[in-house]
Coordinates of N, CA and C in Angstrom, one line a residue:
M1 N -9.9 10.0 -21.3 CA -8.5 9.6 -21.5 C -7.7 9.5 -20.2
A2 N -7.9 10.5 -19.3 CA -7.2 10.6 -18.0 C -7.6 9.3 -17.2
H3 N -8.9 8.9 -17.2 CA -9.3 7.8 -16.4 C -8.6 6.5 -17.0
Q4 N -8.4 6.4 -18.3 CA -7.8 5.3 -18.9 C -6.3 5.2 -18.5
D5 N -5.6 6.4 -18.5 CA -4.2 6.4 -18.1 C -4.1 6.0 -16.6
R6 N -5.0 6.5 -15.8 CA -5.0 6.2 -14.3 C -5.1 4.7 -14.2
Q7 N -6.1 4.1 -14.9 CA -6.4 2.7 -14.8 C -5.1 1.9 -15.2
Q8 N -4.5 2.4 -16.3 CA -3.3 1.7 -16.8 C -2.2 1.7 -15.8
H9 N -2.0 2.8 -15.1 CA -0.9 2.9 -14.1 C -1.2 2.0 -12.9
I10 N -2.5 2.0 -12.5 CA -2.9 1.1 -11.4 C -2.6 -0.4 -11.8
E11 N -3.0 -0.7 -13.0 CA -2.8 -2.1 -13.4 C -1.3 -2.5 -13.5
Q12 N -0.5 -1.5 -14.0 CA 0.9 -1.8 -14.0 C 1.5 -1.9 -12.6
L13 N 1.1 -1.1 -11.7 CA 1.6 -1.1 -10.3 C 1.1 -2.4 -9.7
A14 N -0.1 -2.8 -9.9 CA -0.7 -4.1 -9.4 C 0.2 -5.3 -9.8
E15 N 0.5 -5.3 -11.1 CA 1.3 -6.3 -11.7 C 2.7 -6.4 -11.0
L16 N 3.3 -5.2 -10.7 CA 4.6 -5.2 -10.1 C 4.7 -5.7 -8.7
I17 N 3.6 -5.4 -7.9 CA 3.6 -5.9 -6.5 C 2.9 -7.2 -6.3
R18 N 2.3 -7.8 -7.4 CA 1.6 -9.1 -7.3 C 2.7 -10.1 -6.9
D19 N 2.3 -11.0 -6.0 CA 3.1 -12.0 -5.5 C 4.3 -11.6 -4.6
V20 N 4.4 -10.3 -4.2 CA 5.3 -9.9 -3.2 C 4.6 -9.9 -1.9
D21 N 4.8 -10.9 -1.1 CA 4.0 -11.1 0.1 C 4.3 -10.1 1.2
I22 N 5.5 -9.8 1.3 CA 5.9 -8.9 2.5 C 6.4 -7.6 2.0
A23 N 5.9 -6.5 2.6 CA 6.3 -5.2 2.3 C 7.0 -4.6 3.5
M24 N 7.9 -3.6 3.3 CA 8.4 -2.8 4.4 C 7.5 -1.6 4.6
F25 N 6.9 -1.5 5.8 CA 5.9 -0.5 6.1 C 6.6 0.6 7.0
T26 N 6.7 1.8 6.5 CA 7.4 2.8 7.3 C 6.4 3.9 7.8
T27 N 6.6 4.2 9.1 CA 5.8 5.2 9.8 C 6.8 6.2 10.4
T28 N 6.3 7.3 10.9 CA 7.1 8.2 11.7 C 6.7 8.0 13.1
G29 N 7.7 7.7 13.9 CA 7.5 7.4 15.3 C 7.1 8.6 16.1
V30 N 6.7 8.4 17.4 CA 6.3 9.5 18.2 C 7.5 10.4 18.6
D31 N 8.7 9.8 18.4 CA 10.0 10.5 18.6 C 10.5 11.2 17.3
G32 N 9.7 11.1 16.2 CA 10.1 11.8 15.0 C 10.9 11.0 14.1
R33 N 11.4 9.8 14.5 CA 12.2 9.0 13.7 C 11.4 8.1 12.8
L34 N 12.0 7.6 11.7 CA 11.3 6.7 10.8 C 11.5 5.3 11.2
Y35 N 10.4 4.5 11.2 CA 10.4 3.1 11.6 C 9.9 2.3 10.5
S36 N 10.6 1.3 10.0 CA 10.2 0.4 9.0 C 10.1 -1.0 9.6
R37 N 9.0 -1.7 9.2 CA 8.8 -3.1 9.7 C 8.2 -3.9 8.6
P38 N 8.5 -5.2 8.6 CA 7.8 -6.1 7.5 C 6.4 -6.3 7.9
L39 N 5.5 -6.2 6.9 CA 4.1 -6.5 7.0 C 3.6 -7.2 5.8
G40 N 2.7 -8.2 6.0 CA 2.1 -8.9 4.9 C 1.0 -8.1 4.3
T41 N 1.1 -7.9 3.0 CA 0.0 -7.2 2.3 C -1.2 -8.2 2.1
Q42 N -2.4 -7.7 2.5 CA -3.5 -8.6 2.4 C -3.9 -8.8 0.9
E43 N -4.3 -10.0 0.6 CA -4.5 -10.4 -0.8 C -5.8 -9.8 -1.3
V44 N -5.6 -8.7 -1.9 CA -6.8 -8.0 -2.6 C -6.1 -7.3 -3.8
E45 N -6.9 -7.2 -4.9 CA -6.3 -6.6 -6.1 C -6.1 -5.1 -5.8
F46 N -4.9 -4.6 -6.1 CA -4.5 -3.2 -5.9 C -5.4 -2.3 -6.8
D47 N -6.1 -1.4 -6.2 CA -6.9 -0.4 -6.9 C -6.6 1.0 -6.5
G48 N -5.4 1.2 -5.9 CA -5.0 2.5 -5.3 C -5.0 2.4 -3.8
D49 N -5.5 1.3 -3.2 CA -5.5 1.1 -1.8 C -4.7 -0.2 -1.4
L50 N -4.1 -0.1 -0.3 CA -3.3 -1.3 0.3 C -3.9 -1.6 1.6
W51 N -3.9 -2.8 2.0 CA -4.5 -3.3 3.3 C -3.5 -4.1 4.0
F52 N -3.4 -3.9 5.3 CA -2.5 -4.7 6.2 C -3.3 -5.0 7.5
A53 N -2.9 -6.1 8.2 CA -3.4 -6.4 9.5 C -2.4 -6.0 10.5
T54 N -2.9 -5.5 11.6 CA -2.1 -5.1 12.8 C -2.8 -5.3 14.1
A55 N -2.0 -5.2 15.1 CA -2.6 -5.4 16.5 C -3.0 -4.0 17.0
A56 N -4.1 -3.9 17.6 CA -4.6 -2.6 18.2 C -3.6 -1.9 19.1
D57 N -2.8 -2.8 19.8 CA -1.9 -2.2 20.7 C -0.5 -2.1 20.1
S58 N -0.3 -2.2 18.8 CA 0.9 -2.0 18.1 C 1.3 -0.5 18.1
P59 N 2.6 -0.2 18.2 CA 3.1 1.1 18.1 C 2.7 1.8 16.8
K60 N 2.5 1.0 15.8 CA 2.1 1.6 14.5 C 0.7 2.3 14.6
V61 N -0.1 1.9 15.5 CA -1.4 2.5 15.6 C -1.3 3.9 16.1
A62 N -0.5 4.1 17.2 CA -0.2 5.4 17.7 C 0.5 6.3 16.8
E63 N 1.5 5.7 16.0 CA 2.3 6.5 15.1 C 1.4 7.0 13.9
I64 N 0.5 6.2 13.4 CA -0.4 6.6 12.4 C -1.4 7.7 12.9
A65 N -1.8 7.6 14.1 CA -2.7 8.6 14.7 C -2.0 9.9 14.7
L66 N -0.7 9.9 15.0 CA 0.0 11.2 15.1 C 0.4 11.7 13.7
N67 N 0.8 10.8 12.8 CA 1.2 11.2 11.5 C 0.7 10.1 10.5
P68 N -0.3 10.3 9.8 CA -0.8 9.2 8.9 C -0.1 9.0 7.6
R69 N 1.0 9.9 7.3 CA 1.8 9.7 6.1 C 2.7 8.5 6.3
V70 N 2.6 7.5 5.4 CA 3.4 6.3 5.5 C 4.0 6.0 4.1
N71 N 5.0 5.1 4.1 CA 5.6 4.6 2.9 C 5.6 3.1 2.9
V72 N 5.3 2.4 1.8 CA 5.3 1.0 1.7 C 6.2 0.6 0.6
A73 N 7.2 -0.2 0.9 CA 8.2 -0.6 -0.2 C 8.1 -2.1 -0.4
Y74 N 8.1 -2.4 -1.7 CA 8.1 -3.8 -2.2 C 9.4 -4.1 -3.0
A75 N 9.9 -5.3 -2.8 CA 11.1 -5.7 -3.6 C 10.9 -7.1 -4.1
S76 N 11.1 -7.4 -5.3 CA 11.1 -8.7 -5.9 C 12.4 -9.0 -6.6
Q77 N 13.3 -9.7 -6.0 CA 14.5 -10.0 -6.6 C 14.3 -10.9 -7.9
S78 N 13.4 -11.8 -7.8 CA 13.1 -12.7 -8.9 C 12.7 -12.0 -10.1
K79 N 11.8 -11.0 -10.0 CA 11.3 -10.2 -11.1 C 12.2 -9.0 -11.4
N80 N 13.1 -8.7 -10.4 CA 14.0 -7.5 -10.5 C 13.1 -6.2 -10.6
T81 N 12.1 -6.1 -9.7 CA 11.2 -5.0 -9.7 C 11.2 -4.5 -8.2
Y82 N 11.1 -3.2 -8.1 CA 11.1 -2.5 -6.8 C 10.0 -1.4 -6.9
V83 N 9.2 -1.3 -5.8 CA 8.1 -0.3 -5.8 C 8.1 0.4 -4.5
S84 N 7.9 1.7 -4.5 CA 7.8 2.5 -3.3 C 6.5 3.2 -3.4
V85 N 5.6 3.0 -2.4 CA 4.2 3.7 -2.5 C 4.1 4.6 -1.2
A86 N 3.8 5.8 -1.4 CA 3.6 6.8 -0.3 C 2.1 7.1 -0.3
G87 N 1.6 7.2 0.9 CA 0.2 7.4 1.1 C -0.2 7.8 2.4
I88 N -1.6 7.9 2.6 CA -2.2 8.2 3.9 C -2.8 7.0 4.5
A89 N -2.4 6.7 5.7 CA -2.9 5.5 6.4 C -4.0 5.8 7.4
R90 N -4.9 4.9 7.7 CA -5.8 5.0 8.8 C -6.1 3.6 9.3
I91 N -6.4 3.6 10.6 CA -6.7 2.3 11.3 C -8.2 2.0 11.1
V92 N -8.5 0.8 10.8 CA -9.9 0.4 10.5 C -10.3 -0.8 11.4
D93 N -11.4 -0.6 12.1 CA -11.9 -1.7 13.0 C -13.3 -2.0 12.4
D94 N -13.3 -2.9 11.4 CA -14.5 -3.2 10.6 C -14.5 -4.7 10.5
R95 N -15.3 -5.4 11.2 CA -15.4 -6.9 11.2 C -15.7 -7.4 9.8
A96 N -16.6 -6.7 9.0 CA -16.9 -7.2 7.7 C -15.7 -7.1 6.8
K97 N -14.9 -6.1 6.9 CA -13.7 -6.0 6.1 C -12.6 -7.0 6.5
V98 N -12.6 -7.3 7.8 CA -11.7 -8.4 8.3 C -12.1 -9.7 7.7
E99 N -13.4 -10.0 7.7 CA -13.9 -11.2 7.1 C -13.5 -11.3 5.6
E100 N -13.6 -10.2 4.9 CA -13.3 -10.2 3.5 C -11.8 -10.4 3.3
L101 N -10.9 -9.9 4.2 CA -9.5 -10.0 4.0 C -8.8 -11.2 4.7
W102 N -9.5 -11.8 5.6 CA -9.0 -12.9 6.4 C -8.3 -14.0 5.6
S103 N -7.1 -14.4 6.0 CA -6.5 -15.6 5.4 C -5.9 -16.5 6.6
P104 N -5.8 -17.8 6.4 CA -5.4 -18.7 7.4 C -4.0 -18.3 8.1
P105 N -3.0 -17.8 7.3 CA -1.8 -17.4 7.9 C -1.9 -16.3 9.0
M106 N -3.0 -15.5 8.9 CA -3.2 -14.4 9.9 C -3.4 -15.0 11.3
K107 N -3.8 -16.2 11.4 CA -4.1 -16.9 12.7 C -2.8 -16.9 13.5
L108 N -1.6 -17.0 12.9 CA -0.3 -17.0 13.6 C -0.2 -15.7 14.5
F109 N -0.7 -14.6 14.0 CA -0.6 -13.4 14.7 C -1.8 -13.0 15.5
F110 N -2.9 -13.6 15.1 CA -4.2 -13.3 15.8 C -4.9 -14.7 16.2
P111 N -4.4 -15.3 17.3 CA -4.9 -16.6 17.7 C -6.4 -16.7 17.9
G112 N -7.0 -15.5 18.1 CA -8.5 -15.5 18.3 C -9.2 -15.5 17.0
G113 N -8.5 -15.6 15.9 CA -9.1 -15.7 14.6 C -9.7 -14.3 14.2
K114 N -10.6 -14.4 13.3 CA -11.3 -13.2 12.7 C -11.9 -12.3 13.8
D115 N -12.3 -13.0 14.9 CA -12.9 -12.2 16.0 C -12.0 -11.8 17.1
D116 N -10.7 -11.9 16.8 CA -9.7 -11.5 17.8 C -9.9 -10.0 18.1
P117 N -10.1 -9.7 19.4 CA -10.4 -8.3 19.7 C -9.3 -7.3 19.5
N118 N -8.0 -7.9 19.3 CA -6.9 -7.0 19.1 C -6.6 -6.8 17.6
L119 N -7.3 -7.4 16.7 CA -7.1 -7.3 15.3 C -7.7 -6.0 14.7
R120 N -6.8 -5.3 14.0 CA -7.2 -4.1 13.3 C -6.7 -4.2 11.9
L121 N -7.1 -3.3 11.0 CA -6.6 -3.2 9.7 C -6.0 -1.9 9.5
I122 N -5.0 -1.8 8.7 CA -4.4 -0.5 8.2 C -4.8 -0.4 6.8
H123 N -5.5 0.7 6.4 CA -5.9 1.0 5.1 C -4.9 2.2 4.6
V124 N -4.2 2.0 3.5 CA -3.4 3.0 3.0 C -3.9 3.4 1.6
R125 N -4.2 4.7 1.5 CA -4.7 5.3 0.2 C -3.4 5.8 -0.4
A126 N -3.0 5.2 -1.6 CA -1.8 5.6 -2.3 C -2.0 7.0 -2.8
E127 N -0.9 7.8 -2.6 CA -0.9 9.2 -3.2 C 0.2 9.3 -4.2
S128 N 1.2 8.5 -4.1 CA 2.3 8.5 -5.1 C 3.0 7.1 -5.1
A129 N 3.6 6.8 -6.2 CA 4.4 5.6 -6.3 C 5.5 5.8 -7.3
E130 N 6.6 5.1 -7.0 CA 7.7 5.1 -7.9 C 8.1 3.7 -8.0
Y131 N 8.4 3.3 -9.2 CA 8.8 1.9 -9.4 C 10.0 1.8 -10.4
W132 N 10.7 0.7 -10.2 CA 11.9 0.4 -11.0 C 11.6 -1.0 -11.5
D133 N 11.6 -1.2 -12.8 CA 11.4 -2.4 -13.5 C 12.7 -2.8 -14.1
G134 N 13.2 -4.0 -13.8 CA 14.5 -4.4 -14.2 C 14.7 -4.6 -15.7
P135 N 15.7 -5.4 -16.1 CA 16.1 -5.4 -17.5 C 15.1 -5.9 -18.5
G136 N 13.9 -6.3 -18.0 CA 12.8 -6.7 -18.9 C 12.4 -5.5 -19.8
T137 N 12.6 -4.3 -19.2 CA 12.2 -3.2 -20.0 C 13.5 -2.4 -20.3
L138 N 13.5 -1.1 -19.9 CA 14.7 -0.3 -20.1 C 15.6 -0.4 -18.8
L139 N 16.7 -1.0 -19.0 CA 17.6 -1.2 -17.9 C 17.9 0.1 -17.1
G140 N 17.7 0.1 -15.8 CA 18.1 1.3 -15.0 C 17.1 2.4 -15.2
K141 N 16.1 2.3 -16.0 CA 15.2 3.4 -16.2 C 14.2 3.4 -15.0
A142 N 14.1 4.5 -14.3 CA 13.2 4.7 -13.2 C 11.9 5.3 -13.7
L143 N 10.8 4.7 -13.6 CA 9.5 5.2 -14.0 C 8.8 5.7 -12.8
S144 N 8.2 6.8 -12.8 CA 7.5 7.3 -11.6 C 6.2 7.9 -12.1
F145 N 5.2 7.9 -11.1 CA 4.0 8.6 -11.3 C 3.6 9.1 -10.0
V146 N 3.0 10.3 -10.0 CA 2.6 11.0 -8.8 C 1.2 11.4 -8.9
L147 N 0.5 11.2 -7.8 CA -0.9 11.6 -7.8 C -1.0 13.0 -7.4
S148 N -2.0 13.7 -8.0 CA -2.2 15.1 -7.7 C -3.1 15.1 -6.4
A149 N -2.4 15.3 -5.3 CA -3.0 15.2 -4.0 C -3.8 16.5 -3.7
V150 N -3.5 17.6 -4.5 CA -4.1 18.9 -4.2 C -5.2 19.2 -5.2
S151 N -5.4 18.4 -6.2 CA -6.4 18.7 -7.2 C -7.3 17.5 -7.6
D152 N -8.5 17.8 -7.7 CA -9.5 16.7 -8.2 C -9.7 16.9 -9.7
D153 N -9.0 17.8 -10.3 CA -9.2 18.1 -11.7 C -8.5 17.1 -12.6
P154 N -9.3 16.2 -13.3 CA -8.6 15.2 -14.2 C -7.8 15.9 -15.3
S155 N -8.0 17.1 -15.6 CA -7.2 17.8 -16.7 C -5.8 18.0 -16.2
A156 N -5.6 17.9 -14.9 CA -4.2 18.0 -14.3 C -3.3 16.9 -14.8
M157 N -3.9 15.9 -15.4 CA -3.0 14.8 -15.9 C -2.2 15.4 -17.1
S158 N -0.9 14.9 -17.2 CA -0.1 15.3 -18.2 C 0.8 14.2 -18.7
D159 N 1.6 14.4 -19.7 CA 2.4 13.4 -20.3 C 3.5 12.9 -19.4
N160 N 3.7 13.6 -18.3 CA 4.8 13.2 -17.5 C 4.4 12.1 -16.5
G161 N 3.3 11.6 -16.6 CA 2.8 10.4 -15.7 C 2.2 10.8 -14.4
V162 N 1.6 12.0 -14.3 CA 0.9 12.4 -13.1 C -0.5 11.7 -13.2
V163 N -0.8 11.0 -12.2 CA -2.1 10.3 -12.1 C -2.7 10.5 -10.7
D164 N -4.0 10.4 -10.7 CA -4.8 10.5 -9.5 C -5.4 9.1 -9.2
L165 N -5.0 8.5 -8.1 CA -5.5 7.1 -7.8 C -6.7 7.2 -6.8
R166 N -7.2 8.3 -6.5 CA -8.4 8.4 -5.6 C -9.6 8.0 -6.3

């Protein structure tokens, strides 16, 4: 039952962020401040993980090394949905994964293409998410679900929407 609930939450979140091309990606800077920047989510079905492309020399890389906790926010005015995902990020230098996620628009930022030596990926493992779904459901009702980051016990799931996306 818990796995079924988890899968249902993942599918619902995937539907909410589908077709939202740009997310605001927030890191903690080396100075302790929060920094948010627009990043394009790589086109892969959400399964609890988010993927982004970045440059190896980007400040985001150093910020994630110091503090891997990040937040990714999505907004769709047309669907009147808003999603905030908190998770743990890591920098990935994996050419096979780059090949899998590569899309032609990425060439604007990485002129060397898939083999651009400066191209890295950011992998975010979602730990919690909160979303607001507009008038199509209950107006103004904020639905949230939180992953149990401290427990691998599926019985920790409860009726309040706690799910584990790992």
